[in-house]
């Protein structure tokens, strides 16, 4: 959107509050700060990176899921736009609370966020509205789940029905692994899933083969605007080995999303989802992330919905975005997205996640980050699990940093991102050495 269309946006008067503390929120805050309309960007609670950045104001005392606390603070501090990053405050009803008090907010309501917070909800929604996805069944009874696995055979996929920070999914290559996953999720709850009402429940679904892509759109309830395409690396280890994680690296654009795949994703997944949500009486506003599987025959199937931007996809996507993000999200918050266009840097952006020792199951905290490069306009180390303790940056989460860079082509972006990685040091640092390999 050009400033000429919105002359009131020419003077920086807008105070924006970004809710969350991950790499995604650091990247959103970094980009929002560049908007000509923005006076100040606050981040609640933020992380070590947002706290250290003089251009941002972090609010470490404000918890993202304290919906009344965040709303009260936003009202008291003249916030003109709240952007909610993670799923937990969305599932806790932060958007509903802000809207009820007239605070402009970009994000889905609690009811709409069930597309992510309940696998059972989203699978039933997709079945009802004919949105392509893997065949599935839902179980609360472990014996029935075990019997279903034996009937269907392996490989098979077991998903916890609740928020699990990307770790509630087991792609079981053997029957034994699938049975063990059911025991973990229905009995042991080893993954620390926040169960939905009715207690522990699993979705067991058909294994899909193909290449994944992250398809993320901005929605205002009526109009949909696709972001640049991206691809994430979900497995911990090189060559897509090891356990699933929240994401070990990402890049944009994703060549697997050809124009034909893009059309299918919009026409078969995104637009029917918008129409279905509206028909069900819960119009969708906010970022919507469809995790897609592009099968070898070119079909597009929905693996999952997330009701937010991806992390780490946000980091490369924000580096490529040239439009005024605050103007776009404010227009969306006011149901005025129609006519808005986004412009993108034609270069590739690639981000490498630097994770803590023990990630994903038992990440160690408190390691000191002893080396970090200086950011430039097109090479930035975004923070995720870091905390500022005095002048010292310490690790405080599983995914610690995301070294992200732009380059002419995937290879150049990859080289520049890994040049950043070489300049980072903390004990136990784990990272993949092959981010972007599918696009090379
Ligand atoms: P989800 O949170 O549902 O996206 O699952 C996390 C990851 O597990 C996905 O990104 C895929 O890599 C993998 N996955 C999920 N569902 C399937 C499936 N039906 N077939 C194959 N892989 C899957
Ligand atoms: N990177 C995948 C996600 O944000 O869920």
Coordinates of C-alpha atoms and ligand atoms in Angstrom, one line a residue:
X1 CA 0.0 0.0 0.0
X2 CA 1.4 3.4 -0.9
X3 CA 1.5 6.2 1.7
X4 CA -0.4 8.3 -0.9
X5 CA -3.5 6.0 -0.4
X6 CA -3.3 6.6 3.4
X7 CA -2.0 10.1 3.9
X8 CA -2.7 9.9 7.6
X9 CA 0.1 7.3 7.8
X10 CA 2.8 9.8 6.7
X11 CA 3.5 11.0 10.2
X12 CA 4.8 8.5 12.6
X13 CA 2.0 8.4 15.2
X14 CA 1.2 4.7 15.5
X15 CA 2.3 2.8 18.6
X16 CA 2.4 -0.9 17.9
X17 CA 2.5 -3.7 20.5
X18 CA 3.9 -7.1 19.3
X19 CA 2.9 -9.9 21.7
X20 CA 5.3 -12.8 22.1
X21 CA 9.0 -13.6 22.7
X22 CA 10.2 -15.7 19.8
X23 CA 12.2 -15.3 16.7
X24 CA 9.0 -14.6 14.9
X25 CA 8.2 -11.7 17.1
X26 CA 11.7 -10.2 16.9
X27 CA 11.4 -10.3 13.1
X28 CA 7.9 -8.8 13.1
X29 CA 9.1 -6.0 15.5
X30 CA 12.2 -5.4 13.4
X31 CA 10.0 -5.0 10.3
X32 CA 7.2 -2.9 12.0
X33 CA 9.9 -0.5 13.3
X34 CA 10.7 0.3 9.6
X35 CA 7.2 1.4 8.8
X36 CA 7.1 5.2 8.2
X37 CA 3.8 5.4 10.2
X38 CA 5.2 3.8 13.3
X39 CA 6.3 5.9 16.3
X40 CA 7.2 3.1 18.7
X41 CA 7.2 -0.7 18.7
X42 CA 6.8 -2.4 22.0
X43 CA 7.3 -6.2 22.5
X44 CA 5.6 -8.1 25.3
X45 CA 7.4 -9.8 26.9
X46 CA 10.2 -9.8 24.2
X47 CA 13.5 -11.6 24.5
X48 CA 17.2 -10.7 24.9
X49 CA 17.4 -9.4 21.3
X50 CA 14.4 -7.1 21.5
X51 CA 15.6 -5.9 24.9
X52 CA 19.0 -5.0 23.6
X53 CA 17.7 -3.3 20.5
X54 CA 17.5 0.5 21.3
X55 CA 14.9 1.0 18.6
X56 CA 12.4 -1.3 20.4
X57 CA 10.9 -1.3 23.9
X58 CA 10.5 -4.7 25.6
X59 CA 8.1 -5.3 28.4
X60 CA 9.5 -8.4 30.2
X61 CA 7.0 -8.0 33.0
X62 CA 4.0 -8.5 30.7
X63 CA 3.2 -12.2 30.0
X64 CA 1.8 -12.9 26.5
X65 CA -1.0 -15.0 27.9
X66 CA -2.1 -12.5 30.5
X67 CA -5.0 -11.3 28.3
X68 CA -6.3 -8.8 30.8
X69 CA -2.9 -7.5 31.6
X70 CA -1.9 -7.0 28.0
X71 CA -5.2 -5.3 27.2
X72 CA -5.0 -3.0 30.1
X73 CA -1.4 -2.0 29.3
X74 CA -2.3 -1.4 25.6
X75 CA -5.2 0.9 26.6
X76 CA -3.1 2.8 29.1
X77 CA -0.3 3.3 26.6
X78 CA -2.1 4.5 23.5
X79 CA -1.5 1.4 21.4
X80 CA -3.0 1.8 18.0
X81 CA -2.3 -1.8 16.7
X82 CA -1.6 -5.0 18.6
X83 CA 0.0 -7.8 16.6
X84 CA -0.2 -11.2 18.3
X85 CA 2.6 -13.6 17.3
X86 CA 2.2 -17.0 19.0
X87 CA -0.6 -19.5 19.3
X88 CA -0.9 -19.5 23.1
X89 CA -2.3 -16.0 23.6
X90 CA -4.6 -16.5 20.6
X91 CA -6.0 -19.7 22.0
X92 CA -6.3 -17.9 25.4
X93 CA -8.6 -15.3 23.7
X94 CA -6.4 -12.2 23.6
X95 CA -7.9 -11.0 20.3
X96 CA -11.4 -11.3 21.8
X97 CA -10.4 -9.4 24.9
X98 CA -8.8 -6.5 22.9
X99 CA -11.6 -6.2 20.4
X100 CA -14.2 -6.1 23.2
X101 CA -12.4 -3.0 24.5
X102 CA -12.0 -1.4 21.1
X103 CA -8.2 -1.9 20.8
X104 CA -7.2 -2.5 17.1
X105 CA -5.7 -5.9 16.8
X106 CA -4.5 -8.2 14.1
X107 CA -5.0 -11.9 14.8
X108 CA -7.7 -14.6 15.0
X109 CA -10.3 -14.9 17.7
X110 CA -10.2 -17.8 20.2
X111 CA -12.9 -19.6 18.2
X112 CA -11.0 -19.2 14.9
X113 CA -7.7 -20.2 16.5
X114 CA -9.1 -23.7 17.0
X115 CA -7.9 -24.3 13.5
X116 CA -4.5 -24.7 15.1
X117 CA -5.2 -25.4 18.8
X118 CA -7.3 -28.5 18.1
X119 CA -6.3 -31.0 15.5
X120 CA -9.7 -32.7 15.9
X121 CA -11.4 -29.3 15.1
X122 CA -9.3 -28.6 12.1
X123 CA -9.6 -32.1 10.7
X124 CA -13.4 -32.1 11.1
X125 CA -13.5 -28.6 9.6
X126 CA -11.5 -29.8 6.5
X127 CA -13.7 -32.8 6.1
X128 CA -16.9 -30.7 6.3
X129 CA -15.7 -28.2 3.7
X130 CA -14.0 -30.5 1.3
X131 CA -10.5 -29.2 1.9
X132 CA -7.9 -31.8 0.8
X133 CA -6.0 -33.4 3.7
X134 CA -4.9 -36.8 4.9
X135 CA -7.5 -39.4 5.9
X136 CA -7.8 -39.7 9.7
X137 CA -9.6 -40.8 12.8
X138 CA -9.7 -39.3 16.3
X139 CA -9.3 -41.3 19.6
X140 CA -9.5 -40.8 23.3
X141 CA -9.3 -44.6 24.0
X142 CA -5.8 -46.0 23.8
X143 CA -6.9 -49.5 23.0
X144 CA -9.0 -48.3 20.1
X145 CA -6.1 -46.2 18.9
X146 CA -3.7 -49.2 19.0
X147 CA -6.2 -51.4 17.1
X148 CA -6.6 -48.7 14.4
X149 CA -2.8 -48.5 14.0
X150 CA -2.6 -52.3 13.6
X151 CA -5.4 -52.1 11.0
X152 CA -3.9 -49.2 8.9
X153 CA -0.2 -50.2 9.1
X154 CA 2.9 -48.1 9.1
X155 CA 4.1 -45.5 8.1
X156 CA 1.4 -43.6 10.0
X157 CA 1.2 -40.3 11.8
X158 CA 0.1 -39.7 15.4
X159 CA -0.9 -36.2 16.5
X160 CA -1.7 -34.9 20.0
X161 CA -4.9 -32.8 20.0
X162 CA -3.7 -29.7 21.7
X163 CA -0.9 -27.1 21.6
X164 CA 2.5 -28.7 21.8
X165 CA 4.8 -26.1 20.3
X166 CA 5.3 -28.1 17.1
X167 CA 6.3 -31.2 19.0
X168 CA 3.0 -33.1 19.3
X169 CA 3.4 -35.0 16.0
X170 CA 5.1 -38.3 15.5
X171 CA 5.6 -39.5 12.0
X172 CA 6.0 -43.2 12.8
X173 CA 7.8 -45.3 10.2
X174 CA 7.1 -48.5 12.2
X175 CA 4.1 -49.9 14.1
X176 CA 6.2 -49.9 17.3
X177 CA 6.9 -46.2 17.0
X178 CA 3.2 -45.5 16.4
X179 CA 2.1 -47.5 19.4
X180 CA 4.7 -45.8 21.6
X181 CA 3.5 -42.4 20.4
X182 CA -0.1 -43.2 21.5
X183 CA 1.1 -44.3 24.9
X184 CA 3.2 -41.1 25.2
X185 CA 0.3 -38.9 24.2
X186 CA -2.7 -40.6 25.8
X187 CA -1.1 -41.9 28.9
X188 CA 2.3 -40.4 29.7
X189 CA 1.9 -36.9 28.1
X190 CA 5.7 -36.8 27.6
X191 CA 5.4 -33.9 25.2
X192 CA 3.8 -31.6 27.6
X193 CA 0.7 -31.0 25.4
X194 CA -1.9 -28.5 26.6
X195 CA -4.9 -30.7 26.3
X196 CA -8.2 -29.4 25.0
X197 CA -11.5 -29.9 26.8
X198 CA -12.3 -33.5 27.3
X199 CA -8.7 -34.5 28.1
X200 CA -6.1 -36.3 26.1
X201 CA -7.1 -37.1 22.5
X202 CA -5.1 -38.1 19.4
X203 CA -5.6 -37.8 15.7
X204 CA -4.1 -40.7 13.7
X205 CA -3.7 -40.1 10.1
X206 CA -2.6 -41.4 6.7
X207 CA 1.1 -40.8 6.0
X208 CA 1.6 -38.4 3.0
X209 CA 4.6 -38.4 0.8
X210 CA 5.9 -35.3 -1.0
X211 CA 7.6 -32.0 -0.4
X212 CA 6.3 -29.5 2.2
X213 CA 5.7 -25.8 1.8
X214 CA 4.5 -23.1 4.2
X215 CA 1.7 -21.1 2.6
X216 CA 1.0 -18.0 4.7
X217 CA -1.7 -15.4 4.1
X218 CA -3.0 -12.2 5.7
X219 CA -6.8 -12.2 6.2
X220 CA -9.2 -9.5 7.3
X221 CA -12.3 -11.8 7.3
X222 CA -13.1 -11.1 3.7
X223 CA -10.0 -10.4 1.7
X224 CA -6.9 -12.7 1.5
X225 CA -3.4 -11.6 0.7
X226 CA -0.8 -14.3 0.2
X227 CA 2.7 -13.7 1.6
X228 CA 5.8 -14.8 -0.3
X229 CA 6.2 -18.6 -0.2
X230 CA 8.6 -20.3 2.1
X231 CA 9.8 -23.7 3.2
X232 CA 10.8 -24.9 6.7
X233 CA 13.1 -27.7 7.8
X234 CA 11.2 -29.6 10.5
X235 CA 13.7 -32.3 11.4
X236 CA 16.5 -31.7 13.8
X237 CA 19.3 -33.2 11.7
X238 CA 20.8 -32.8 8.3
X239 CA 19.1 -34.6 5.4
X240 CA 15.8 -34.4 7.2
X241 CA 16.7 -37.0 9.8
X242 CA 16.0 -37.1 13.6
X243 CA 12.9 -35.9 15.5
X244 CA 10.5 -33.2 14.4
X245 CA 11.1 -29.7 15.9
X246 CA 9.4 -26.4 15.7
X247 CA 11.7 -25.7 12.6
X248 CA 15.5 -25.6 12.2
X249 CA 15.6 -23.2 9.3
X250 CA 13.6 -21.7 6.5
X251 CA 13.9 -19.8 3.2
X252 CA 11.8 -17.8 0.8
X253 CA 10.8 -18.2 -1.9
X254 CA 10.1 -22.0 -2.1
X255 CA 10.6 -23.2 -5.7
X256 CA 8.2 -26.2 -5.0
X257 CA 5.4 -23.6 -5.0
X258 CA 5.1 -23.2 -8.7
X259 CA 2.4 -20.9 -10.2
X260 CA 0.2 -24.0 -10.6
X261 CA 0.8 -25.1 -7.0
X262 CA 0.1 -21.5 -5.8
X263 CA -3.2 -21.5 -7.7
X264 CA -4.2 -24.9 -6.1
X265 CA -3.2 -23.7 -2.7
X266 CA -5.4 -20.6 -3.0
X267 CA -8.3 -22.2 -4.8
X268 CA -8.5 -25.6 -3.0
X269 CA -7.2 -24.7 0.5
X270 CA -7.1 -21.0 1.4
X271 CA -10.3 -19.6 -0.2
X272 CA -12.5 -22.6 0.9
X273 CA -11.1 -22.2 4.4
X274 CA -12.1 -18.6 4.5
X275 CA -15.5 -19.4 3.1
X276 CA -15.9 -22.3 5.5
X277 CA -15.0 -20.3 8.5
X278 CA -17.4 -17.5 7.5
X279 CA -20.1 -20.0 6.8
X280 CA -19.5 -21.6 10.3
X281 CA -19.9 -18.2 11.8
X282 CA -16.3 -17.7 12.8
X283 CA -14.8 -15.4 10.1
X284 CA -11.0 -15.7 10.0
X285 CA -8.8 -12.7 10.6
X286 CA -5.1 -12.7 11.1
X287 CA -2.2 -14.7 9.6
X288 CA -3.3 -18.1 8.4
X289 CA -0.5 -20.6 7.8
X290 CA -1.4 -23.7 5.8
X291 CA 1.3 -26.4 6.1
X292 CA 1.0 -28.1 2.7
X293 CA 2.3 -31.4 1.3
X294 CA 2.9 -31.2 -2.5
X295 CA 2.6 -34.8 -3.5
X296 CA 4.7 -36.2 -6.4
X297 CA 1.7 -36.0 -8.8
X298 CA 1.3 -32.3 -8.0
X299 CA -1.7 -32.5 -5.7
X300 CA -1.8 -30.1 -2.7
X301 CA -2.9 -31.5 0.7
X302 CA -3.2 -29.7 4.0
X303 CA -1.0 -31.1 6.7
X304 CA -2.0 -28.5 9.3
X305 CA -3.2 -25.0 9.9
X306 CA -1.4 -22.6 12.1
X307 CA -3.3 -19.5 13.1
X308 CA -0.1 -17.4 13.1
X309 CA 3.1 -16.8 11.1
X310 CA 5.6 -19.6 11.0
X311 CA 8.7 -19.6 13.1
X312 CA 11.3 -19.5 11.6
X313 CA 9.6 -18.8 8.2
X314 CA 8.8 -15.2 9.5
X315 CA 12.5 -14.3 9.6
X316 CA 13.3 -14.8 5.9
X317 CA 9.8 -13.6 4.8
X318 CA 10.2 -10.3 6.8
X319 CA 13.6 -9.7 5.3
X320 CA 12.1 -9.9 1.8
X321 CA 9.0 -7.8 2.5
X322 CA 9.4 -4.2 1.1
X323 CA 5.8 -3.0 1.9
X324 CA 4.9 -1.1 5.0
X325 CA 3.9 -3.9 7.3
X326 CA 2.2 -1.7 9.9
X327 CA 0.0 -0.2 7.2
X328 CA -1.0 -3.6 5.9
X329 CA -1.8 -5.1 9.3
X330 CA -3.7 -2.0 10.4
X331 CA -5.7 -2.2 7.2
X332 CA -6.4 -5.9 7.9
X333 CA -7.4 -5.1 11.5
X334 CA -9.9 -2.6 10.1
X335 CA -11.3 -5.0 7.5
X336 CA -9.8 -2.8 4.7
X337 CA -7.3 -5.1 3.1
X338 CA -9.1 -5.0 -0.3
X339 CA -6.8 -3.3 -2.9
X340 CA -3.6 -3.8 -0.8
X341 CA -0.6 -5.2 -2.6
X342 CA 2.6 -6.5 -1.2
X343 CA 6.0 -6.0 -2.8
X344 CA 9.0 -8.3 -2.2
X345 CA 12.7 -8.2 -2.6
X346 CA 13.4 -10.4 -5.6
X347 CA 16.4 -11.9 -3.7
X348 CA 16.2 -15.1 -1.7
X349 CA 16.3 -15.0 2.1
X350 CA 17.5 -17.9 4.2
X351 CA 17.6 -18.4 8.0
X352 CA 19.5 -21.0 10.0
X353 CA 18.2 -21.8 13.5
X354 CA 20.8 -22.1 16.3
X355 CA 19.3 -24.3 18.9
X356 CA 20.3 -25.1 22.5
X357 CA 22.0 -28.3 23.6
X358 CA 19.3 -31.0 24.2
X359 CA 16.7 -29.4 21.9
X360 CA 13.9 -30.4 21.2
X361 CA 13.1 -32.6 24.2
X362 CA 15.3 -31.2 27.0
X363 CA 16.8 -27.8 25.9
X364 CA 19.5 -26.6 28.3
X365 CA 19.2 -23.0 29.5
X366 CA 21.6 -20.4 30.9
X367 CA 24.5 -20.8 28.4
X368 CA 26.2 -17.5 27.8
X369 CA 26.3 -16.2 24.2
X370 CA 29.9 -15.3 23.9
X371 CA 30.0 -14.1 20.2
X372 CA 27.4 -12.5 17.9
X373 CA 27.9 -10.6 14.6
X374 CA 26.8 -7.0 14.0
X375 CA 23.5 -6.9 12.0
X376 CA 23.4 -5.2 8.6
X377 CA 20.3 -4.3 6.5
X378 CA 20.4 -7.7 4.8
X379 CA 22.1 -10.0 7.3
X380 CA 20.4 -10.2 10.8
X381 CA 20.6 -12.6 13.7
X382 CA 17.1 -12.7 15.1
X383 CA 16.8 -13.7 18.7
X384 CA 14.3 -16.3 20.1
X385 CA 15.3 -18.1 23.3
X386 CA 17.6 -15.4 24.7
X387 CA 17.5 -13.3 27.8
X388 CA 19.5 -10.3 28.8
X389 CA 21.0 -10.8 32.3
X390 CA 22.7 -7.5 33.1
X391 CA 24.9 -7.0 30.0
X392 CA 25.1 -10.7 29.3
X393 CA 23.0 -12.6 26.8
X394 CA 22.0 -16.0 27.9
X395 CA 20.1 -18.9 26.3
X396 CA 16.6 -19.3 27.7
X397 CA 14.8 -21.6 25.2
X398 CA 15.2 -24.4 22.7
X399 CA 15.6 -22.3 19.5
X400 CA 18.0 -19.6 20.5
X401 CA 18.8 -17.5 17.4
X402 CA 18.1 -17.5 13.7
X403 CA 20.9 -16.2 11.4
X404 CA 19.1 -14.8 8.4
X405 CA 20.5 -13.2 5.2
X406 CA 19.4 -12.1 1.8
X407 CA 21.4 -13.1 -1.3
X408 CA 21.0 -13.3 -5.1
X409 CA 19.7 -16.9 -5.2
X410 CA 19.5 -19.6 -2.6
X411 CA 23.2 -20.4 -2.7
X412 CA 24.3 -16.8 -2.1
X413 CA 21.7 -16.4 0.7
X414 CA 22.9 -19.7 2.2
X415 CA 26.5 -18.7 2.2
X416 CA 25.8 -15.4 3.8
X417 CA 23.6 -16.9 6.5
X418 CA 26.2 -19.5 7.3
X419 CA 28.9 -16.7 7.4
X420 CA 26.7 -15.2 10.2
X421 CA 26.5 -18.6 12.0
X422 CA 30.3 -18.8 12.0
X423 CA 30.4 -15.6 14.1
X424 CA 28.0 -17.0 16.8
X425 CA 29.2 -18.9 19.8
X426 CA 27.5 -20.5 22.8
X427 CA 28.1 -23.8 24.5
X428 CA 26.1 -26.7 23.1
X429 CA 25.0 -24.8 19.9
X430 CA 23.3 -27.2 17.5
X431 CA 22.3 -26.3 13.9
X432 CA 21.7 -27.9 10.5
X433 CA 24.4 -27.4 7.9
X434 CA 22.1 -28.0 4.9
X435 CA 19.3 -25.4 5.2
X436 CA 17.9 -24.7 1.7
X437 CA 19.3 -27.9 0.1
X438 CA 16.0 -28.7 -1.6
X439 CA 16.0 -25.4 -3.5
X440 CA 19.6 -25.8 -4.7
Ligands
LIG1 P1 1.9 -30.8 11.8 O1 2.1 -30.1 13.1 O2 0.6 -31.4 11.7 O3 2.2 -30.0 10.6 O4 3.0 -31.9 11.7 C1 4.4 -31.6 11.8 C2 5.2 -32.2 10.8 O5 4.9 -33.6 10.7 C3 4.8 -31.7 9.4 O6 5.4 -30.6 9.0 C4 5.2 -32.9 8.5 O7 6.6 -32.9 8.4 C5 4.9 -34.1 9.4 N1 3.6 -34.6 9.1 C6 2.4 -34.2 9.6 N2 1.4 -34.9 9.1 C7 1.9 -35.7 8.2 C8 1.3 -36.7 7.3 N3 0.0 -36.9 7.2 N4 2.2 -37.3 6.4 C9 3.5 -37.1 6.5 N5 4.1 -36.2 7.3 C10 3.3 -35.5 8.2
LIG2 N1 7.9 -23.5 11.5 C1 6.7 -24.1 11.7 C2 5.8 -23.5 12.6 O1 5.9 -22.3 12.9 O2 4.8 -24.1 13.0

